[in-house]
Amino acid sequence: MNFKDKVVLVTGSSRGIGRSIAVKFAKAGANVIVNYKTNAKEAEAITEIISSYGTKCMCIQADVSKEIEVRHMIETIIAEYGRIDIVVNNAGIAIDSEFDDKRVRDFQDTLDTNLIGVFLVSKYAGNYMLKQEYGKIVNISSTNGIDTTYPYSIDYDASKAGLINLTRNLAIQFAPNINVNAVAPGWIDTEMNADLSKNYLKEEKDKILLKRFAEPEEIADVVLFLSSDKSRYIDGEVIRVDGGIKFA
Ligand code: NDP
């Protein structure tokens, strides 16, 4: 797939799945904007790497849950590139804890980043896409938002379920020239799961038909497909990428 001269924002791309998506887009010729919240060192390192592929990349710090920061990020992109073609709403957090220890603060922070953050970025970027009469928005949900739910991530699961409905509503709002879709990954090997016990992770692996977690690149491949014109007749949809977890 060729994304030459496309302007692509990947939120939360300092590491993990977002980083992998940013690398793939840059290799495919896109001008990529790396976004992060706190991890400037990693974000700048990945921006330097992808700039070496010969496209115009930049790095913007912005907390997606803060409206003023999101607006500033999108305005900076428009000032620099004159347009925004693709947005991947990837930034997300998970604060796992026992059900009885779950605090309202954790619930609020999770919804602020995983749900309201996607709304804000989509709203500000989508309004430019409407003027361009072109755009693709891909939201990273989770199978936790569909059926692989766990009480200790009740807030995360609710945020990812909400994101699927948000995706459908955004597809309606931005039709007919902007496609809005979601990807629902199962387990991926990233820092987000670094604190979970080995035993627990093995049990979870056994529930997957393919008997392994996904590599971040395997999610990135689907994101690029949904951002390309090869998927131009897919809109308001959610695609599971879970190695067959629902059948095992
Ligand atoms: P990581 O924890 O490895 O990385 C999260 C990224 O999001 C970082 O770049 C982080 O920036 C950024 N981020 C967090 N909060 C904000 C914020 N408020 N504003 C801007 N950036 C923010 O996560 P993963 O790569 O594992 O996950 C990426 C997405 O995929 C998430 O939405 C997650 O829910 C989803 N997902 C992950 C699965 C998994 O098994 N890992 C499974 C299913 C879905 P910084 O480095 O600055 O903190």
CSV table of C-alpha atoms and ligand atoms in Angstrom, one decimal:
chain,number,residue,atom,x,y,z
A,1,MET,CA,0.0,0.0,0.0
A,2,ASN,CA,1.2,3.4,-0.9
A,3,PHE,CA,0.6,6.4,1.3
A,4,LYS,CA,2.9,8.9,-0.4
A,5,ASP,CA,2.3,12.5,0.7
A,6,LYS,CA,-0.6,11.5,3.0
A,7,VAL,CA,-0.6,13.3,6.3
A,8,VAL,CA,-1.1,10.8,9.1
A,9,LEU,CA,-1.6,11.5,12.9
A,10,VAL,CA,-1.1,8.4,15.1
A,11,THR,CA,-2.0,9.2,18.7
A,12,GLY,CA,0.0,7.5,21.4
A,13,SER,CA,2.8,6.5,19.0
A,14,SER,CA,5.8,6.8,21.4
A,15,ARG,CA,5.7,3.0,21.9
A,16,GLY,CA,3.7,-0.2,21.5
A,17,ILE,CA,1.1,-0.6,18.8
A,18,GLY,CA,1.1,3.1,17.9
A,19,ARG,CA,4.8,3.1,17.3
A,20,SER,CA,4.5,0.2,15.0
A,21,ILE,CA,1.6,1.9,13.1
A,22,ALA,CA,3.8,5.1,12.7
A,23,VAL,CA,6.7,3.1,11.4
A,24,LYS,CA,4.6,1.2,8.8
A,25,PHE,CA,3.0,4.4,7.5
A,26,ALA,CA,6.4,6.2,7.2
A,27,LYS,CA,7.8,3.2,5.3
A,28,ALA,CA,4.8,3.4,3.0
A,29,GLY,CA,5.6,7.1,2.2
A,30,ALA,CA,3.4,9.0,4.6
A,31,ASN,CA,4.2,12.2,6.5
A,32,VAL,CA,3.6,10.9,10.1
A,33,ILE,CA,2.9,13.0,13.2
A,34,VAL,CA,4.0,11.1,16.3
A,35,ASN,CA,1.9,12.0,19.4
A,36,TYR,CA,2.6,11.2,23.0
A,37,LYS,CA,1.7,12.3,26.5
A,38,THR,CA,4.7,12.1,28.8
A,39,ASN,CA,7.4,10.0,27.1
A,40,ALA,CA,9.3,12.6,25.1
A,41,LYS,CA,12.5,10.6,24.8
A,42,GLU,CA,10.9,7.6,23.2
A,43,ALA,CA,8.7,9.8,21.0
A,44,GLU,CA,11.6,11.9,19.7
A,45,ALA,CA,13.6,8.7,19.1
A,46,ILE,CA,10.9,7.1,16.9
A,47,THR,CA,10.4,10.4,15.1
A,48,GLU,CA,14.0,10.5,14.2
A,49,ILE,CA,13.9,6.9,13.0
A,50,ILE,CA,10.9,7.5,10.7
A,51,SER,CA,12.2,10.8,9.4
A,52,SER,CA,15.1,8.8,8.0
A,53,TYR,CA,12.7,7.1,5.6
A,54,GLY,CA,12.6,10.4,3.7
A,55,THR,CA,9.2,11.8,4.6
A,56,LYS,CA,8.3,14.9,6.6
A,57,CYS,CA,7.6,13.7,10.2
A,58,MET,CA,7.1,15.6,13.4
A,59,CYS,CA,6.4,14.9,17.0
A,60,ILE,CA,3.7,16.7,19.1
A,61,GLN,CA,3.2,16.3,22.8
A,62,ALA,CA,-0.6,16.5,23.6
A,63,ASP,CA,-2.8,14.8,26.2
A,64,VAL,CA,-5.7,13.6,24.0
A,65,SER,CA,-8.1,14.0,26.9
A,66,LYS,CA,-7.5,17.8,27.1
A,67,GLU,CA,-9.5,19.8,24.5
A,68,ILE,CA,-7.2,22.7,24.4
A,69,GLU,CA,-4.2,20.5,23.7
A,70,VAL,CA,-6.0,18.5,21.0
A,71,ARG,CA,-7.1,21.7,19.3
A,72,HIS,CA,-3.6,23.0,19.4
A,73,MET,CA,-2.2,19.7,18.0
A,74,ILE,CA,-4.6,19.7,15.0
A,75,GLU,CA,-4.0,23.4,14.3
A,76,THR,CA,-0.2,22.8,14.4
A,77,ILE,CA,-0.6,20.0,11.9
A,78,ILE,CA,-2.8,22.1,9.5
A,79,ALA,CA,-0.3,25.0,9.8
A,80,GLU,CA,2.6,22.7,8.9
A,81,TYR,CA,1.1,20.4,6.2
A,82,GLY,CA,-2.1,22.3,5.1
A,83,ARG,CA,-4.2,19.1,5.5
A,84,ILE,CA,-4.8,16.0,7.6
A,85,ASP,CA,-5.7,12.8,5.7
A,86,ILE,CA,-5.6,10.0,8.2
A,87,VAL,CA,-6.1,9.8,12.0
A,88,VAL,CA,-5.4,6.7,14.0
A,89,ASN,CA,-6.9,7.1,17.5
A,90,ASN,CA,-4.5,4.6,19.3
A,91,ALA,CA,-3.7,6.4,22.6
A,92,GLY,CA,-5.1,4.4,25.4
A,93,ILE,CA,-4.6,3.4,29.1
A,94,ALA,CA,-5.6,0.5,31.3
A,95,ILE,CA,-5.6,0.7,35.1
A,96,ASP,CA,-6.2,-2.9,36.2
A,97,SER,CA,-7.3,-3.5,39.8
A,98,GLU,CA,-9.6,-5.7,41.9
A,99,PHE,CA,-13.3,-4.7,41.4
A,100,ASP,CA,-13.6,-3.5,45.0
A,101,ASP,CA,-10.5,-1.4,44.8
A,102,LYS,CA,-11.6,0.4,41.6
A,103,ARG,CA,-11.7,4.1,42.3
A,104,VAL,CA,-13.8,6.7,40.5
A,105,ARG,CA,-10.6,8.5,39.6
A,106,ASP,CA,-9.3,5.4,37.7
A,107,PHE,CA,-12.7,5.1,35.9
A,108,GLN,CA,-12.7,8.8,35.0
A,109,ASP,CA,-9.0,8.8,33.7
A,110,THR,CA,-9.7,5.7,31.6
A,111,LEU,CA,-12.8,7.2,30.0
A,112,ASP,CA,-11.1,10.6,29.5
A,113,THR,CA,-8.3,9.1,27.5
A,114,ASN,CA,-9.9,6.1,25.8
A,115,LEU,CA,-13.2,7.6,24.9
A,116,ILE,CA,-13.4,11.4,25.3
A,117,GLY,CA,-9.9,11.6,23.8
A,118,VAL,CA,-11.0,9.9,20.6
A,119,PHE,CA,-14.1,12.1,20.4
A,120,LEU,CA,-11.9,15.3,20.7
A,121,VAL,CA,-9.3,14.2,18.2
A,122,SER,CA,-11.9,13.0,15.7
A,123,LYS,CA,-14.0,16.2,16.1
A,124,TYR,CA,-11.1,18.6,15.4
A,125,ALA,CA,-9.5,16.5,12.7
A,126,GLY,CA,-12.8,15.4,11.2
A,127,ASN,CA,-13.9,19.0,10.7
A,128,TYR,CA,-10.8,19.6,8.5
A,129,MET,CA,-11.5,16.3,6.7
A,130,LEU,CA,-15.0,17.5,5.9
A,131,LYS,CA,-13.6,20.6,4.2
A,132,GLN,CA,-11.1,18.5,2.2
A,133,GLU,CA,-13.8,16.0,1.4
A,134,TYR,CA,-11.4,13.2,2.2
A,135,GLY,CA,-10.3,11.4,5.3
A,136,LYS,CA,-9.9,8.1,7.2
A,137,ILE,CA,-10.3,7.7,10.9
A,138,VAL,CA,-9.3,4.4,12.5
A,139,ASN,CA,-10.0,3.8,16.2
A,140,ILE,CA,-8.2,1.2,18.3
A,141,SER,CA,-10.9,-0.5,20.4
A,142,SER,CA,-10.4,-4.0,21.9
A,143,THR,CA,-12.1,-7.3,22.1
A,144,ASN,CA,-12.7,-6.2,25.8
A,145,GLY,CA,-15.2,-3.8,24.3
A,146,ILE,CA,-17.1,-6.7,22.7
A,147,ASP,CA,-17.0,-10.0,24.7
A,148,THR,CA,-13.6,-10.8,26.4
A,149,THR,CA,-14.6,-8.8,29.5
A,150,TYR,CA,-12.9,-8.9,32.9
A,151,PRO,CA,-14.2,-7.2,36.2
A,152,TYR,CA,-10.8,-5.9,37.1
A,153,SER,CA,-10.8,-3.9,33.9
A,154,ILE,CA,-14.4,-2.9,34.1
A,155,ASP,CA,-13.6,0.8,33.3
A,156,TYR,CA,-11.3,-0.1,30.4
A,157,ASP,CA,-13.9,-2.6,29.0
A,158,ALA,CA,-16.7,0.1,29.2
A,159,SER,CA,-14.4,2.6,27.5
A,160,LYS,CA,-13.7,0.2,24.6
A,161,ALA,CA,-17.3,-0.8,24.2
A,162,GLY,CA,-18.2,2.9,24.1
A,163,LEU,CA,-15.6,3.5,21.5
A,164,ILE,CA,-17.3,1.0,19.1
A,165,ASN,CA,-20.6,3.0,19.3
A,166,LEU,CA,-18.6,6.3,19.0
A,167,THR,CA,-17.1,4.9,15.8
A,168,ARG,CA,-20.5,4.2,14.3
A,169,ASN,CA,-21.8,7.7,15.3
A,170,LEU,CA,-18.7,9.4,13.9
A,171,ALA,CA,-19.1,7.5,10.6
A,172,ILE,CA,-22.6,8.9,10.3
A,173,GLN,CA,-21.5,12.4,11.3
A,174,PHE,CA,-18.6,12.5,8.7
A,175,ALA,CA,-20.3,10.6,5.8
A,176,PRO,CA,-20.0,10.4,2.9
A,177,ASN,CA,-16.4,11.2,2.2
A,178,ILE,CA,-14.7,10.2,5.4
A,179,ASN,CA,-14.5,6.5,6.5
A,180,VAL,CA,-14.5,5.9,10.2
A,181,ASN,CA,-13.8,2.3,11.4
A,182,ALA,CA,-12.4,0.5,14.4
A,183,VAL,CA,-10.0,-2.3,15.0
A,184,ALA,CA,-10.6,-4.6,18.1
A,185,PRO,CA,-7.3,-6.3,18.9
A,186,GLY,CA,-7.1,-9.2,21.3
A,187,TRP,CA,-3.9,-9.7,23.3
A,188,ILE,CA,-0.8,-7.9,22.0
A,189,ASP,CA,2.8,-8.1,23.4
A,190,THR,CA,3.3,-4.5,24.7
A,191,GLU,CA,4.2,-2.6,27.9
A,192,MET,CA,0.4,-2.3,28.7
A,193,ASN,CA,0.5,-6.0,29.7
A,194,ALA,CA,4.0,-6.0,31.3
A,195,ASP,CA,2.7,-6.1,34.9
A,196,LEU,CA,0.4,-9.2,34.5
A,197,SER,CA,1.6,-12.5,35.9
A,198,LYS,CA,3.3,-15.1,33.7
A,199,ASN,CA,0.7,-17.7,34.7
A,200,TYR,CA,-2.2,-15.5,33.9
A,201,LEU,CA,-0.8,-14.6,30.5
A,202,LYS,CA,-0.2,-18.3,29.8
A,203,GLU,CA,-3.9,-19.1,30.6
A,204,GLU,CA,-4.9,-16.3,28.3
A,205,LYS,CA,-2.7,-17.6,25.5
A,206,ASP,CA,-4.3,-21.0,25.8
A,207,LYS,CA,-7.7,-19.4,25.0
A,208,ILE,CA,-6.4,-18.3,21.6
A,209,LEU,CA,-6.7,-20.6,18.6
A,210,LEU,CA,-3.4,-19.4,17.2
A,211,LYS,CA,-1.8,-20.0,20.7
A,212,ARG,CA,0.1,-16.7,20.8
A,213,PHE,CA,-0.3,-13.0,21.3
A,214,ALA,CA,-0.2,-10.7,18.3
A,215,GLU,CA,2.8,-8.7,17.4
A,216,PRO,CA,2.0,-4.9,17.2
A,217,GLU,CA,2.8,-5.1,13.4
A,218,GLU,CA,-0.1,-7.5,12.9
A,219,ILE,CA,-2.5,-4.8,14.2
A,220,ALA,CA,-0.7,-2.1,12.2
A,221,ASP,CA,-1.3,-4.1,9.0
A,222,VAL,CA,-5.1,-4.0,9.5
A,223,VAL,CA,-4.9,-0.3,10.4
A,224,LEU,CA,-3.1,0.5,7.1
A,225,PHE,CA,-5.7,-1.5,5.2
A,226,LEU,CA,-8.5,0.5,6.8
A,227,SER,CA,-6.7,3.7,6.1
A,228,SER,CA,-6.2,2.8,2.4
A,229,ASP,CA,-8.6,3.1,-0.6
A,230,LYS,CA,-8.7,-0.7,-0.7
A,231,SER,CA,-11.2,-0.5,2.2
A,232,ARG,CA,-13.1,2.4,0.7
A,233,TYR,CA,-16.5,0.6,1.0
A,234,ILE,CA,-16.0,-0.3,4.7
A,235,ASP,CA,-17.6,2.3,7.0
A,236,GLY,CA,-18.7,2.4,10.6
A,237,GLU,CA,-17.3,-1.2,11.1
A,238,VAL,CA,-15.3,-2.9,13.7
A,239,ILE,CA,-12.7,-5.6,12.7
A,240,ARG,CA,-11.5,-8.1,15.3
A,241,VAL,CA,-7.8,-9.0,15.2
A,242,ASP,CA,-7.6,-11.6,18.0
A,243,GLY,CA,-6.1,-14.8,16.7
A,244,GLY,CA,-9.5,-16.6,17.0
A,245,ILE,CA,-10.0,-15.9,20.8
A,246,LYS,CA,-13.8,-16.1,20.6
A,247,PHE,CA,-13.8,-19.6,19.2
A,248,ALA,CA,-11.2,-21.2,21.5
B,1,NDP,P1,1.1,1.2,25.5
B,1,NDP,O1,0.8,1.4,26.9
B,1,NDP,O2,2.3,0.4,25.1
B,1,NDP,O3,1.3,2.7,24.8
B,1,NDP,C1,0.3,3.7,25.0
B,1,NDP,C2,0.6,4.9,24.2
B,1,NDP,O4,-0.5,5.8,24.4
B,1,NDP,C3,1.8,5.6,24.6
B,1,NDP,O5,2.4,6.2,23.4
B,1,NDP,C4,1.4,6.7,25.5
B,1,NDP,O6,2.2,7.9,25.5
B,1,NDP,C5,0.0,7.1,24.8
B,1,NDP,N1,-0.9,7.8,25.7
B,1,NDP,C6,-1.5,7.3,26.9
B,1,NDP,N2,-2.3,8.2,27.3
B,1,NDP,C7,-2.3,9.3,26.5
B,1,NDP,C8,-2.9,10.6,26.4
B,1,NDP,N3,-3.8,10.9,27.4
B,1,NDP,N4,-2.7,11.4,25.4
B,1,NDP,C9,-1.8,11.0,24.4
B,1,NDP,N5,-1.1,9.8,24.4
B,1,NDP,C10,-1.4,9.0,25.4
B,1,NDP,O7,-0.2,0.7,24.8
B,1,NDP,P2,-0.5,-0.4,23.6
B,1,NDP,O8,0.4,-0.1,22.5
B,1,NDP,O9,-0.5,-1.7,24.2
B,1,NDP,O10,-2.0,0.0,23.2
B,1,NDP,C11,-2.3,0.9,22.2
B,1,NDP,C12,-3.8,0.9,22.0
B,1,NDP,O11,-4.2,-0.5,21.7
B,1,NDP,C13,-4.6,1.3,23.3
B,1,NDP,O12,-5.7,2.0,22.9
B,1,NDP,C14,-5.0,0.0,23.9
B,1,NDP,O13,-6.1,0.1,24.7
B,1,NDP,C15,-5.2,-0.9,22.6
B,1,NDP,N6,-5.2,-2.3,22.9
B,1,NDP,C16,-4.1,-2.9,23.4
B,1,NDP,C17,-4.0,-4.3,23.6
B,1,NDP,C18,-2.8,-5.0,24.2
B,1,NDP,O14,-2.9,-6.2,24.5
B,1,NDP,N7,-1.7,-4.3,24.4
B,1,NDP,C19,-5.2,-5.1,23.2
B,1,NDP,C20,-6.3,-4.4,22.7
B,1,NDP,C21,-6.3,-3.0,22.5
B,1,NDP,P3,3.4,8.0,26.6
B,1,NDP,O15,4.5,7.1,26.1
B,1,NDP,O16,3.8,9.4,26.5
B,1,NDP,O17,2.9,7.7,27.9
